[in-house]
Tab-separated table of C-alpha atoms and ligand atoms in Angstrom:
chain	number	residue	atom	x	y	z
A	1	MET	CA	-5.849	21.710	19.721
A	2	THR	CA	-5.610	20.517	15.852
A	3	PRO	CA	-3.326	17.646	14.762
A	4	LEU	CA	0.006	18.222	13.853
A	5	VAL	CA	0.488	16.085	10.844
A	6	LEU	CA	4.569	15.530	9.935
A	7	THR	CA	4.989	14.239	7.208
A	8	LEU	CA	8.262	11.407	6.937
A	9	PRO	CA	10.625	12.174	3.288
A	10	GLY	CA	8.563	10.869	0.093
A	11	ASN	CA	4.991	12.084	1.866
A	12	ASP	CA	4.182	15.777	1.073
A	13	ARG	CA	1.714	14.912	-1.768
A	14	LEU	CA	-0.604	12.540	0.799
A	15	GLY	CA	0.960	14.327	3.624
A	16	HIS	CA	-0.493	17.808	2.639
A	17	ALA	CA	-3.742	15.951	1.558
A	18	LEU	CA	-4.400	14.862	5.380
A	19	VAL	CA	-3.805	18.037	6.455
A	20	THR	CA	-6.933	19.885	4.182
A	21	GLN	CA	-8.909	16.945	5.182
A	22	LEU	CA	-9.128	17.142	8.360
A	23	GLY	CA	-8.807	20.790	8.710
A	24	ALA	CA	-4.597	19.637	11.033
A	25	SER	CA	-1.677	21.935	10.823
A	26	LEU	CA	1.771	20.477	9.026
A	27	GLY	CA	4.936	20.623	11.231
A	28	GLU	CA	8.188	21.730	10.587
A	29	ARG	CA	10.508	19.454	10.668
A	30	GLU	CA	13.928	18.108	8.870
A	31	VAL	CA	14.624	14.770	8.137
A	32	ARG	CA	18.901	13.804	7.130
A	33	ARG	CA	21.610	11.494	6.897
A	34	PHE	CA	24.418	12.598	8.136
A	35	PRO	CA	27.499	11.497	6.144
A	36	ASP	CA	28.525	8.513	8.056
A	37	GLY	CA	24.604	7.110	7.260
A	38	ASP	CA	22.822	7.573	10.845
A	39	SER	CA	19.589	9.456	10.331
A	40	TYR	CA	18.882	13.312	11.971
A	41	VAL	CA	15.308	14.075	12.428
A	42	ARG	CA	14.582	17.022	14.027
A	43	ILE	CA	11.491	18.795	15.106
A	44	ASP	CA	10.475	22.326	14.937
A	45	THR	CA	6.888	22.996	15.344
A	46	PRO	CA	5.645	22.798	19.335
A	47	ILE	CA	4.075	19.319	19.631
A	48	ALA	CA	3.083	18.405	23.350
A	49	GLY	CA	-0.085	17.573	24.031
A	50	ARG	CA	-1.742	17.039	21.047
A	51	ASP	CA	-2.244	14.190	18.949
A	52	VAL	CA	0.838	14.028	16.208
A	53	VAL	CA	0.269	11.878	12.337
A	54	LEU	CA	2.661	10.608	10.900
A	55	VAL	CA	3.210	9.765	7.635
A	56	CYS	CA	5.080	6.874	5.607
A	57	THR	CA	4.374	5.013	3.650
A	58	LEU	CA	6.461	1.600	4.610
A	59	ASP	CA	7.782	0.399	1.258
A	60	ARG	CA	11.840	0.082	0.663
A	61	PRO	CA	10.965	-0.271	4.554
A	62	ASP	CA	14.324	-0.554	5.756
A	63	GLU	CA	15.878	2.706	4.751
A	64	LYS	CA	13.039	3.931	6.337
A	65	LEU	CA	12.323	2.889	9.624
A	66	VAL	CA	15.105	3.766	11.994
A	67	PRO	CA	14.547	7.631	10.884
A	68	LEU	CA	9.855	6.673	11.797
A	69	TRP	CA	11.026	5.319	14.920
A	70	LEU	CA	13.562	8.203	15.253
A	71	MET	CA	10.676	10.515	14.747
A	72	ALA	CA	8.065	8.495	16.831
A	73	GLN	CA	10.626	8.945	19.769
A	74	THR	CA	11.008	12.523	19.090
A	75	ALA	CA	7.506	13.231	19.421
A	76	ARG	CA	7.106	11.089	22.376
A	77	ASP	CA	9.844	13.137	23.789
A	78	LEU	CA	8.739	16.555	23.244
A	79	GLY	CA	5.271	15.614	24.799
A	80	ALA	CA	3.139	14.313	22.679
A	81	ARG	CA	-0.495	13.505	23.635
A	82	ARG	CA	-0.768	10.750	21.617
A	83	VAL	CA	1.896	9.192	18.160
A	84	GLY	CA	0.026	7.747	15.373
A	85	LEU	CA	0.983	6.253	11.811
A	86	VAL	CA	-0.661	6.928	8.812
A	87	ALA	CA	1.642	3.952	6.210
A	88	PRO	CA	-0.945	3.769	3.327
A	89	TYR	CA	1.474	0.791	1.974
A	90	LEU	CA	2.720	-1.698	5.044
A	91	ALA	CA	6.055	-3.666	4.055
A	92	TYR	CA	6.954	-7.906	5.408
A	93	MET	CA	2.799	-8.737	5.612
A	94	ARG	CA	3.237	-11.723	2.447
A	95	GLN	CA	6.467	-13.378	4.545
A	96	ASP	CA	2.756	-14.165	6.997
A	97	LYS	CA	4.767	-17.321	7.696
A	98	ARG	CA	7.540	-19.704	7.903
A	99	PHE	CA	7.254	-21.291	3.705
A	100	ARG	CA	10.781	-23.177	4.950
A	101	ALA	CA	12.097	-24.530	7.733
A	102	GLY	CA	14.337	-21.389	9.633
A	103	GLU	CA	12.583	-18.574	8.126
A	104	ALA	CA	11.886	-15.356	9.838
A	105	VAL	CA	7.968	-14.362	10.158
A	106	SER	CA	8.358	-11.026	9.249
A	107	SER	CA	5.100	-9.934	9.032
A	108	ALA	CA	4.091	-10.948	12.690
A	109	TYR	CA	7.355	-9.229	13.544
A	110	PHE	CA	6.986	-6.465	11.721
A	111	GLY	CA	3.950	-5.709	13.119
A	112	GLN	CA	5.153	-6.101	16.901
A	113	LEU	CA	7.946	-3.732	15.541
A	114	LEU	CA	5.600	-0.787	15.161
A	115	SER	CA	2.964	-1.458	17.753
A	116	LYS	CA	6.050	-0.263	20.351
A	117	THR	CA	6.939	2.589	17.993
A	118	VAL	CA	3.028	4.070	18.055
A	119	ASP	CA	0.389	3.859	19.299
A	120	TRP	CA	-1.879	3.596	16.211
A	121	LEU	CA	-1.941	2.264	12.723
A	122	VAL	CA	-4.115	3.877	9.514
A	123	THR	CA	-3.025	1.376	6.805
A	124	VAL	CA	-4.646	0.736	3.294
A	125	ASP	CA	-5.510	-2.326	2.207
A	126	PRO	CA	-2.698	-4.544	3.802
A	127	HIS	CA	-1.784	-7.902	1.926
A	128	LEU	CA	-3.676	-10.055	5.004
A	129	HIS	CA	-3.877	-13.205	3.583
A	130	ARG	CA	-3.581	-15.929	6.162
A	131	HIS	CA	-3.903	-13.528	9.198
A	132	GLN	CA	-7.523	-13.064	8.877
A	133	SER	CA	-6.921	-9.157	10.598
A	134	LEU	CA	-4.222	-6.348	12.219
A	135	ASN	CA	-5.550	-7.422	15.037
A	136	GLU	CA	-3.196	-11.006	15.252
A	137	ILE	CA	-0.533	-9.096	14.420
A	138	PHE	CA	-0.677	-5.265	16.014
A	139	SER	CA	-1.314	-4.719	19.314
A	140	ILE	CA	-2.501	-1.331	19.229
A	141	PRO	CA	-5.574	0.161	17.252
A	142	ALA	CA	-4.508	-0.874	13.902
A	143	ILE	CA	-6.696	0.479	10.570
A	144	ALA	CA	-7.106	-1.248	7.205
A	145	THR	CA	-8.861	1.091	5.013
A	146	HIS	CA	-10.206	0.028	1.810
A	147	ALA	CA	-9.029	0.949	-1.610
A	148	ALA	CA	-11.877	-0.748	-4.218
A	149	PRO	CA	-14.254	1.532	-3.815
A	150	ALA	CA	-11.702	4.059	-4.913
A	151	LEU	CA	-11.079	1.699	-7.611
A	152	ALA	CA	-14.223	1.429	-9.007
A	153	ALA	CA	-15.017	5.012	-9.621
A	154	TRP	CA	-12.126	4.895	-11.379
A	155	ILE	CA	-12.861	1.728	-13.647
A	156	ARG	CA	-16.744	3.243	-13.694
A	157	GLN	CA	-15.548	6.352	-15.431
A	158	ALA	CA	-12.488	4.991	-17.068
A	159	ILE	CA	-13.068	1.815	-18.781
A	160	PRO	CA	-16.512	2.147	-20.673
A	161	ALA	CA	-16.865	-1.563	-20.328
A	162	PRO	CA	-14.294	-3.287	-18.677
A	163	ILE	CA	-13.776	-6.838	-17.121
A	164	LEU	CA	-11.835	-7.110	-14.235
A	165	ILE	CA	-9.356	-9.779	-14.158
A	166	GLY	CA	-8.059	-11.119	-10.650
A	167	PRO	CA	-4.381	-12.775	-11.192
A	168	ASP	CA	-4.328	-15.677	-8.289
A	169	SER	CA	-7.329	-17.012	-6.009
A	170	GLU	CA	-5.792	-14.987	-3.274
A	171	SER	CA	-7.223	-11.519	-5.190
A	172	ALA	CA	-10.938	-12.942	-5.697
A	173	GLN	CA	-12.290	-11.352	-2.497
A	174	TRP	CA	-11.859	-8.451	-3.276
A	175	VAL	CA	-11.402	-8.295	-6.874
A	176	SER	CA	-14.928	-9.353	-6.316
A	177	SER	CA	-16.531	-6.067	-4.329
A	178	VAL	CA	-13.959	-4.277	-6.736
A	179	ALA	CA	-16.028	-5.760	-9.452
A	180	ALA	CA	-19.575	-5.339	-8.287
A	181	GLN	CA	-18.989	-1.456	-7.065
A	182	ALA	CA	-18.467	-1.283	-10.886
A	183	GLU	CA	-20.950	-3.524	-11.777
A	184	ALA	CA	-18.705	-5.148	-14.232
A	185	PRO	CA	-18.512	-9.741	-15.363
A	186	PHE	CA	-14.618	-10.554	-13.381
A	187	LEU	CA	-12.844	-13.375	-13.698
A	188	VAL	CA	-9.573	-14.852	-11.745
A	189	PHE	CA	-6.600	-16.671	-12.732
A	190	GLU	CA	-4.985	-19.159	-11.112
A	191	LYS	CA	-1.267	-17.831	-9.827
A	192	THR	CA	1.871	-20.476	-9.003
A	193	ARG	CA	5.097	-18.643	-8.122
A	194	HIS	CA	8.186	-20.542	-8.637
A	195	GLY	CA	10.576	-17.265	-6.955
A	196	ASP	CA	10.969	-13.365	-6.433
A	197	ARG	CA	10.403	-13.344	-10.710
A	198	ASP	CA	9.378	-16.667	-11.382
A	199	VAL	CA	5.226	-16.807	-11.983
A	200	ALA	CA	3.041	-18.957	-13.972
A	201	VAL	CA	-0.244	-17.817	-14.681
A	202	SER	CA	-3.494	-19.839	-16.129
A	203	ALA	CA	-6.246	-18.454	-17.273
A	204	PRO	CA	-9.702	-20.032	-16.420
A	205	ALA	CA	-12.020	-22.111	-19.519
A	206	PHE	CA	-14.120	-18.999	-20.436
A	207	GLY	CA	-15.909	-17.306	-23.784
A	208	SER	CA	-15.355	-14.079	-25.655
A	209	PHE	CA	-14.858	-11.185	-24.466
A	210	ASP	CA	-17.666	-9.488	-25.933
A	211	ASN	CA	-15.235	-6.245	-26.723
A	212	ARG	CA	-14.761	-5.920	-23.114
A	213	THR	CA	-11.544	-4.356	-22.036
A	214	PRO	CA	-9.977	-6.556	-19.546
A	215	VAL	CA	-8.859	-4.325	-15.808
A	216	LEU	CA	-5.790	-7.122	-14.351
A	217	VAL	CA	-6.771	-6.157	-10.269
A	218	ASP	CA	-3.905	-6.513	-7.669
A	219	ASP	CA	-3.239	-5.383	-4.470
A	220	ILE	CA	0.662	-4.994	-4.940
A	221	VAL	CA	3.008	-4.430	-8.259
A	222	SER	CA	6.638	-5.007	-7.464
A	223	THR	CA	8.169	-6.894	-10.318
A	224	ALA	CA	5.015	-6.860	-11.856
A	225	GLN	CA	5.662	-10.751	-13.153
A	226	THR	CA	2.257	-11.106	-12.217
A	227	MET	CA	0.906	-8.994	-14.373
A	228	ILE	CA	3.295	-9.721	-17.424
A	229	ALA	CA	1.749	-13.047	-17.462
A	230	THR	CA	-1.811	-12.838	-16.748
A	231	LEU	CA	-1.689	-10.105	-19.859
A	232	HIS	CA	0.494	-12.487	-21.775
A	233	GLN	CA	-2.561	-14.979	-21.172
A	234	LEU	CA	-4.779	-12.222	-22.008
A	235	THR	CA	-2.967	-11.191	-25.576
A	236	ALA	CA	-3.096	-15.229	-26.648
A	237	ALA	CA	-6.769	-15.750	-25.809
A	238	GLY	CA	-7.423	-12.493	-28.605
A	239	ALA	CA	-8.309	-9.781	-25.520
A	240	ARG	CA	-7.552	-6.288	-26.427
A	241	ALA	CA	-4.706	-4.686	-25.097
A	242	PRO	CA	-5.130	-4.641	-21.080
A	243	VAL	CA	-5.679	-1.907	-18.098
A	244	CYS	CA	-3.888	-2.450	-15.516
A	245	VAL	CA	-4.971	-1.672	-11.799
A	246	GLY	CA	-2.621	-1.729	-8.505
A	247	VAL	CA	-2.950	-0.916	-5.077
A	248	HIS	CA	0.622	-0.458	-3.879
A	249	ALA	CA	3.161	0.926	-6.788
A	250	ILE	CA	6.601	-0.682	-5.778
A	251	PHE	CA	7.580	-1.311	-9.427
A	252	ALA	CA	10.933	-2.385	-7.814
A	253	GLY	CA	13.695	-1.719	-10.447
A	254	ASP	CA	12.637	-1.271	-14.365
A	255	ALA	CA	8.984	-3.411	-13.655
A	256	HIS	CA	6.655	0.051	-15.022
A	257	ARG	CA	8.521	0.037	-17.746
A	258	ASP	CA	8.742	-4.104	-18.151
A	259	LEU	CA	4.661	-3.796	-17.749
A	260	ARG	CA	4.459	-0.812	-20.493
A	261	ALA	CA	6.316	-2.790	-22.642
A	262	ALA	CA	4.525	-6.233	-22.858
A	263	GLY	CA	1.682	-4.711	-23.837
A	264	ALA	CA	-0.279	-2.915	-20.299
A	265	ALA	CA	-2.695	0.092	-23.185
A	266	THR	CA	-2.715	2.218	-19.507
A	267	ILE	CA	-1.252	1.841	-15.345
A	268	ALA	CA	-2.866	3.288	-12.693
A	269	THR	CA	-2.087	2.606	-8.962
A	270	CYS	CA	-3.660	3.864	-6.030
A	271	ASN	CA	-1.858	7.441	-4.044
A	272	THR	CA	-0.712	4.749	-1.545
A	273	ILE	CA	3.157	5.078	-2.885
A	274	GLU	CA	4.031	8.052	-4.424
A	275	HIS	CA	4.493	6.929	-8.582
A	276	GLU	CA	4.360	8.484	-11.972
A	277	SER	CA	1.552	5.987	-12.199
A	278	ASN	CA	-1.161	7.547	-9.825
A	279	ALA	CA	-4.447	8.099	-10.485
A	280	ILE	CA	-6.425	6.986	-8.269
A	281	ASP	CA	-6.630	9.114	-4.588
A	282	VAL	CA	-7.516	6.724	-1.223
A	283	SER	CA	-6.749	9.810	0.649
A	284	SER	CA	-10.343	10.940	1.945
A	285	SER	CA	-10.832	7.279	3.308
A	286	LEU	CA	-7.677	8.090	4.961
A	287	ALA	CA	-8.458	11.008	6.787
A	288	ASP	CA	-11.806	9.711	7.697
A	289	ALA	CA	-9.744	6.442	9.959
A	290	VAL	CA	-7.584	8.686	11.191
A	291	ARG	CA	-10.198	10.466	12.311
A	292	ARG	CA	-11.879	8.321	14.193
A	293	VAL	CA	-9.391	7.119	15.650
A	294	LEU	CA	-8.684	10.987	16.949
A	295	GLU	CA	-12.166	10.689	18.376
A	296	SER	CA	-12.027	7.861	20.276
B	1	R5P	C1	0.884	-11.196	-4.511
B	1	R5P	O1	0.351	-12.393	-3.381
B	1	R5P	C2	0.192	-10.107	-4.431
B	1	R5P	O2	-1.370	-10.162	-4.181
B	1	R5P	C3	0.513	-9.634	-5.911
B	1	R5P	O3	0.353	-10.879	-6.973
B	1	R5P	C4	1.865	-9.590	-5.854
B	1	R5P	O4	2.431	-9.317	-4.763
B	1	R5P	C5	2.805	-9.116	-6.763
B	1	R5P	O5	4.261	-9.109	-7.419
B	1	R5P	P1	5.076	-8.998	-8.516
B	1	R5P	O6	3.875	-7.544	-9.098
B	1	R5P	O7	6.370	-9.489	-8.017
B	1	R5P	O8	4.523	-10.327	-9.419
Protein backbone atom coordinates (compact mmCIF):
# COMPACT_ATOMS: atom_id res chain seq x y z
CA MET A 1 0.00 0.00 0.00
CA THR A 2 1.36 3.46 -0.86
CA PRO A 3 2.27 5.67 2.09
CA LEU A 4 -0.11 8.41 3.03
CA VAL A 5 1.15 11.96 3.58
CA LEU A 6 -0.83 14.14 5.98
CA THR A 7 0.22 17.77 6.28
CA LEU A 8 -0.30 20.00 9.27
CA PRO A 9 -1.27 23.62 8.41
CA GLY A 10 1.56 25.66 6.84
CA ASN A 11 3.28 22.62 5.30
CA ASP A 12 1.35 22.20 2.06
CA ARG A 13 4.14 23.04 -0.41
CA LEU A 14 6.63 20.64 1.10
CA GLY A 15 3.88 18.04 1.62
CA HIS A 16 3.01 18.13 -2.09
CA ALA A 17 6.68 17.85 -3.06
CA LEU A 18 7.06 14.78 -0.84
CA VAL A 19 3.89 13.19 -2.26
CA THR A 20 5.33 13.53 -5.78
CA GLN A 21 8.81 12.32 -4.89
CA LEU A 22 7.64 9.38 -2.76
CA GLY A 23 4.84 8.32 -5.12
CA ALA A 24 2.63 8.62 -2.01
CA SER A 25 -0.95 9.84 -1.71
CA LEU A 26 -2.06 12.99 0.03
CA GLY A 27 -4.54 12.42 2.85
CA GLU A 28 -7.59 14.57 3.42
CA ARG A 29 -7.79 16.08 6.88
CA GLU A 30 -9.16 19.00 8.80
CA VAL A 31 -7.23 20.88 11.47
CA ARG A 32 -8.78 23.92 13.10
CA ARG A 33 -9.40 25.65 16.41
CA PHE A 34 -12.66 25.64 18.33
CA PRO A 35 -13.74 29.11 19.48
CA ASP A 36 -12.43 28.32 22.95
CA GLY A 37 -8.93 27.65 21.59
CA ASP A 38 -9.01 23.84 21.73
CA SER A 39 -7.62 22.13 18.62
CA TYR A 40 -9.85 20.01 16.34
CA VAL A 41 -8.35 17.28 14.12
CA ARG A 42 -10.10 14.90 11.69
CA ILE A 43 -8.59 12.45 9.18
CA ASP A 44 -10.91 11.74 6.24
CA THR A 45 -8.78 9.27 4.26
CA PRO A 46 -8.81 5.58 5.30
CA ILE A 47 -5.43 4.79 6.88
CA ALA A 48 -5.75 1.32 8.46
CA GLY A 49 -2.57 -0.68 7.78
CA ARG A 50 -0.83 2.19 5.95
CA ASP A 51 2.41 3.97 6.66
CA VAL A 52 1.52 7.55 7.54
CA VAL A 53 3.96 10.43 7.01
CA LEU A 54 3.03 13.55 8.96
CA VAL A 55 4.61 16.76 7.65
CA CYS A 56 4.95 19.48 10.25
CA THR A 57 7.89 21.83 10.55
CA LEU A 58 8.36 22.85 14.16
CA ASP A 59 9.20 26.53 14.23
CA ARG A 60 6.85 28.31 16.69
CA PRO A 61 6.44 24.84 18.19
CA ASP A 62 4.18 25.52 21.13
CA GLU A 63 1.15 26.25 18.94
CA LYS A 64 1.90 23.30 16.64
CA LEU A 65 2.57 20.53 19.12
CA VAL A 66 -0.98 19.86 20.26
CA PRO A 67 -2.48 19.56 16.72
CA LEU A 68 0.50 17.37 15.75
CA TRP A 69 0.03 15.14 18.78
CA LEU A 70 -3.73 14.87 18.13
CA MET A 71 -3.06 13.97 14.47
CA ALA A 72 -0.52 11.28 15.42
CA GLN A 73 -2.81 9.83 18.09
CA THR A 74 -5.76 9.79 15.67
CA ALA A 75 -3.68 8.06 12.98
CA ARG A 76 -2.61 5.37 15.45
CA ASP A 77 -6.16 5.01 16.74
CA LEU A 78 -7.46 4.55 13.18
CA GLY A 79 -5.02 1.68 12.60
CA ALA A 80 -2.02 3.21 10.80
CA ARG A 81 0.86 0.74 10.43
CA ARG A 82 3.49 3.28 11.50
CA VAL A 83 3.25 7.03 12.01
CA GLY A 84 6.36 9.02 11.10
CA LEU A 85 7.12 12.71 11.18
CA VAL A 86 8.94 14.91 8.68
CA ALA A 87 9.81 17.99 10.74
CA PRO A 88 12.30 19.91 8.55
CA TYR A 89 12.98 22.32 11.41
CA LEU A 90 13.28 20.96 14.94
CA ALA A 91 12.72 23.49 17.68
CA TYR A 92 14.25 23.56 21.16
CA MET A 93 17.59 22.12 20.07
CA ARG A 94 19.62 25.15 21.19
CA GLN A 95 18.69 24.72 24.87
CA ASP A 96 20.86 21.63 25.11
CA LYS A 97 22.24 22.10 28.61
CA ARG A 98 21.37 23.77 31.87
CA PHE A 99 23.13 27.11 31.29
CA ARG A 100 21.76 28.48 34.58
CA ALA A 101 20.69 26.56 37.65
CA GLY A 102 17.09 25.44 37.48
CA GLU A 103 16.67 25.69 33.70
CA ALA A 104 14.88 23.09 31.60
CA VAL A 105 17.14 21.06 29.32
CA SER A 106 14.55 21.53 26.58
CA SER A 107 16.25 19.63 23.76
CA ALA A 108 16.24 16.40 25.76
CA TYR A 109 12.65 16.79 26.95
CA PHE A 110 11.46 17.72 23.45
CA GLY A 111 13.17 14.62 22.03
CA GLN A 112 11.45 12.44 24.64
CA LEU A 113 8.07 14.00 23.88
CA LEU A 114 8.34 13.45 20.11
CA SER A 115 9.66 9.92 20.67
CA LYS A 116 6.40 9.11 22.47
CA THR A 117 4.32 10.80 19.75
CA VAL A 118 5.59 9.19 16.51
CA ASP A 119 7.48 6.07 15.38
CA TRP A 120 10.25 7.78 13.43
CA LEU A 121 11.48 11.26 12.57
CA VAL A 122 13.28 12.89 9.65
CA THR A 123 14.62 16.44 9.90
CA VAL A 124 17.14 18.83 8.31
CA ASP A 125 20.30 20.02 10.07
CA PRO A 126 19.07 20.08 13.66
CA HIS A 127 21.13 22.42 15.84
CA LEU A 128 23.37 19.76 17.39
CA HIS A 129 26.07 21.36 19.44
CA ARG A 130 26.60 19.61 22.74
CA HIS A 131 24.65 16.56 21.53
CA GLN A 132 26.62 14.73 18.86
CA SER A 133 23.63 12.97 17.36
CA LEU A 134 19.84 12.87 17.55
CA ASN A 135 20.12 9.35 18.97
CA GLU A 136 21.23 10.91 22.26
CA ILE A 137 17.85 12.56 22.71
CA PHE A 138 15.44 10.44 20.63
CA SER A 139 14.51 6.84 21.42
CA ILE A 140 12.96 6.31 17.94
CA PRO A 141 14.79 6.19 14.59
CA ALA A 142 15.70 9.85 13.99
CA ILE A 143 17.46 10.86 10.78
CA ALA A 144 19.15 14.22 10.23
CA THR A 145 19.49 15.10 6.55
CA HIS A 146 21.91 17.80 5.49
CA ALA A 147 21.27 20.97 3.54
CA ALA A 148 24.97 21.43 2.65
CA PRO A 149 24.77 19.89 -0.86
CA ALA A 150 21.71 22.02 -1.76
CA LEU A 151 23.31 25.17 -0.27
CA ALA A 152 26.53 24.54 -2.18
CA ALA A 153 24.67 23.90 -5.46
CA TRP A 154 22.71 27.14 -5.02
CA ILE A 155 25.84 29.16 -4.19
CA ARG A 156 27.68 27.68 -7.20
CA GLN A 157 24.96 28.70 -9.64
CA ALA A 158 23.96 32.06 -8.06
CA ILE A 159 27.24 33.65 -6.89
CA PRO A 160 30.14 33.93 -9.37
CA ALA A 161 33.08 34.36 -6.94
CA PRO A 162 31.93 33.65 -3.37
CA ILE A 163 33.79 33.59 -0.08
CA LEU A 164 31.78 31.86 2.62
CA ILE A 165 31.56 33.28 6.14
CA GLY A 166 30.49 31.32 9.21
CA PRO A 167 29.47 33.66 12.05
CA ASP A 168 30.72 31.52 14.92
CA SER A 169 32.84 28.53 15.82
CA GLU A 170 29.72 26.30 15.96
CA SER A 171 29.23 26.93 12.25
CA ALA A 172 32.82 26.00 11.31
CA GLN A 173 32.20 22.33 10.66
CA TRP A 174 29.39 22.71 8.20
CA VAL A 175 30.46 26.04 6.61
CA SER A 176 33.71 24.28 5.72
CA SER A 177 31.71 21.43 4.19
CA VAL A 178 29.50 23.80 2.13
CA ALA A 179 32.62 25.69 1.06
CA ALA A 180 34.35 22.49 -0.07
CA GLN A 181 31.30 21.46 -2.09
CA ALA A 182 30.98 24.97 -3.57
CA GLU A 183 34.74 25.02 -4.27
CA ALA A 184 35.00 28.36 -2.46
CA PRO A 185 37.24 29.72 0.33
CA PHE A 186 35.74 30.36 3.76
CA LEU A 187 36.31 32.29 7.00
CA VAL A 188 34.89 31.66 10.46
CA PHE A 189 34.13 34.62 12.73
CA GLU A 190 33.79 34.63 16.54
CA LYS A 191 30.45 35.34 18.21
CA THR A 192 29.65 36.25 21.79
CA ARG A 193 26.00 36.16 22.75
CA HIS A 194 25.04 38.60 25.51
CA GLY A 195 21.27 38.12 25.26
CA ASP A 196 18.47 36.92 22.94
CA ARG A 197 18.89 39.95 20.67
CA ASP A 198 22.35 41.05 21.69
CA VAL A 199 25.30 39.43 19.92
CA ALA A 200 28.80 40.66 19.19
CA VAL A 201 30.76 39.24 16.27
CA SER A 202 34.44 39.73 15.58
CA ALA A 203 36.34 38.92 12.41
CA PRO A 204 39.62 36.99 12.28
CA ALA A 205 42.57 38.68 10.60
CA PHE A 206 42.19 38.27 6.87
CA GLY A 207 43.56 39.89 3.72
CA SER A 208 41.46 41.44 1.00
CA PHE A 209 38.34 39.84 -0.44
CA ASP A 210 39.87 39.91 -3.94
CA ASN A 211 36.56 41.03 -5.38
CA ARG A 212 34.83 38.01 -3.95
CA THR A 213 31.22 38.27 -2.72
CA PRO A 214 30.86 37.38 0.98
CA VAL A 215 28.17 34.75 1.57
CA LEU A 216 27.10 34.50 5.21
CA VAL A 217 25.95 30.99 5.98
CA ASP A 218 24.13 30.02 9.18
CA ASP A 219 21.83 27.19 10.17
CA ILE A 220 19.13 29.29 11.87
CA VAL A 221 18.10 32.88 11.25
CA SER A 222 15.88 33.88 14.15
CA THR A 223 16.26 37.52 15.24
CA ALA A 224 18.86 37.88 12.42
CA GLN A 225 21.11 39.71 14.89
CA THR A 226 23.92 37.19 14.26
CA MET A 227 23.80 37.89 10.53
CA ILE A 228 23.43 41.64 11.03
CA ALA A 229 26.45 41.82 13.38
CA THR A 230 28.50 39.73 10.92
CA LEU A 231 27.38 41.90 8.03
CA HIS A 232 28.49 45.05 9.88
CA GLN A 233 31.96 43.54 10.35
CA LEU A 234 32.18 42.76 6.66
CA THR A 235 31.07 46.15 5.42
CA ALA A 236 33.42 47.86 7.90
CA ALA A 237 36.22 45.80 6.33
CA GLY A 238 35.28 47.13 2.88
CA ALA A 239 33.57 44.02 1.54
CA ARG A 240 30.75 44.34 -0.98
CA ALA A 241 27.15 43.83 0.21
CA PRO A 242 26.93 40.23 1.42
CA VAL A 243 24.54 37.50 0.39
CA CYS A 244 22.86 35.92 3.44
CA VAL A 245 22.05 32.22 3.27
CA GLY A 246 20.24 30.40 6.06
CA VAL A 247 18.92 26.88 6.38
CA HIS A 248 15.97 27.61 8.67
CA ALA A 249 14.07 30.87 8.04
CA ILE A 250 12.53 31.56 11.43
CA PHE A 251 12.72 35.37 11.06
CA ALA A 252 11.15 36.37 14.38
CA GLY A 253 9.12 39.60 14.20
CA ASP A 254 10.70 42.08 11.76
CA ALA A 255 13.97 40.15 11.43
CA HIS A 256 13.70 39.68 7.66
CA ARG A 257 13.07 43.39 7.11
CA ASP A 258 15.87 44.28 9.55
CA LEU A 259 18.35 42.09 7.69
CA ARG A 260 17.44 43.68 4.36
CA ALA A 261 17.68 47.15 5.90
CA ALA A 262 21.13 46.30 7.29
CA GLY A 263 22.37 45.88 3.72
CA ALA A 264 22.03 42.23 2.72
CA ALA A 265 22.29 42.03 -1.07
CA THR A 266 20.20 38.85 -1.25
CA ILE A 267 18.61 36.64 1.40
CA ALA A 268 18.11 33.00 0.49
CA THR A 269 16.87 30.17 2.69
CA CYS A 270 15.92 26.51 2.40
CA ASN A 271 12.27 25.47 2.28
CA THR A 272 12.34 23.91 5.75
CA ILE A 273 10.01 26.69 6.97
CA GLU A 274 7.72 28.33 4.41
CA HIS A 275 8.95 31.91 3.90
CA GLU A 276 9.28 34.41 1.05
CA SER A 277 13.08 33.98 1.16
CA ASN A 278 12.88 30.23 0.30
CA ALA A 279 15.11 29.64 -2.73
CA ILE A 280 16.84 26.35 -1.93
CA ASP A 281 14.90 23.11 -2.19
CA VAL A 282 15.76 20.32 0.26
CA SER A 283 12.75 18.10 -0.48
CA SER A 284 14.67 15.46 -2.43
CA SER A 285 17.05 14.63 0.45
CA LEU A 286 14.06 14.53 2.83
CA ALA A 287 12.25 12.16 0.44
CA ASP A 288 15.36 9.91 0.21
CA ALA A 289 15.51 9.68 4.01
CA VAL A 290 11.77 8.92 4.28
CA ARG A 291 12.12 6.20 1.63
CA ARG A 292 14.95 4.62 3.63
CA VAL A 293 13.00 4.58 6.87
CA LEU A 294 9.85 3.23 5.18
CA GLU A 295 11.85 0.40 3.63
CA SER A 296 13.43 -0.58 6.96
C1 LIG B 1 23.16 29.58 17.10
O1 LIG B 1 24.24 29.32 17.55
C2 LIG B 1 22.78 29.42 15.67
O2 LIG B 1 23.75 28.74 14.92
C3 LIG B 1 22.47 30.75 15.02
O3 LIG B 1 23.65 31.49 14.86
C4 LIG B 1 21.49 31.53 15.84
O4 LIG B 1 20.41 30.74 16.18
C5 LIG B 1 21.02 32.77 15.10
O5 LIG B 1 20.12 33.43 15.92
P1 LIG B 1 19.74 34.95 15.67
O6 LIG B 1 19.26 35.06 14.24
O7 LIG B 1 18.65 35.23 16.67
O8 LIG B 1 20.97 35.76 15.92
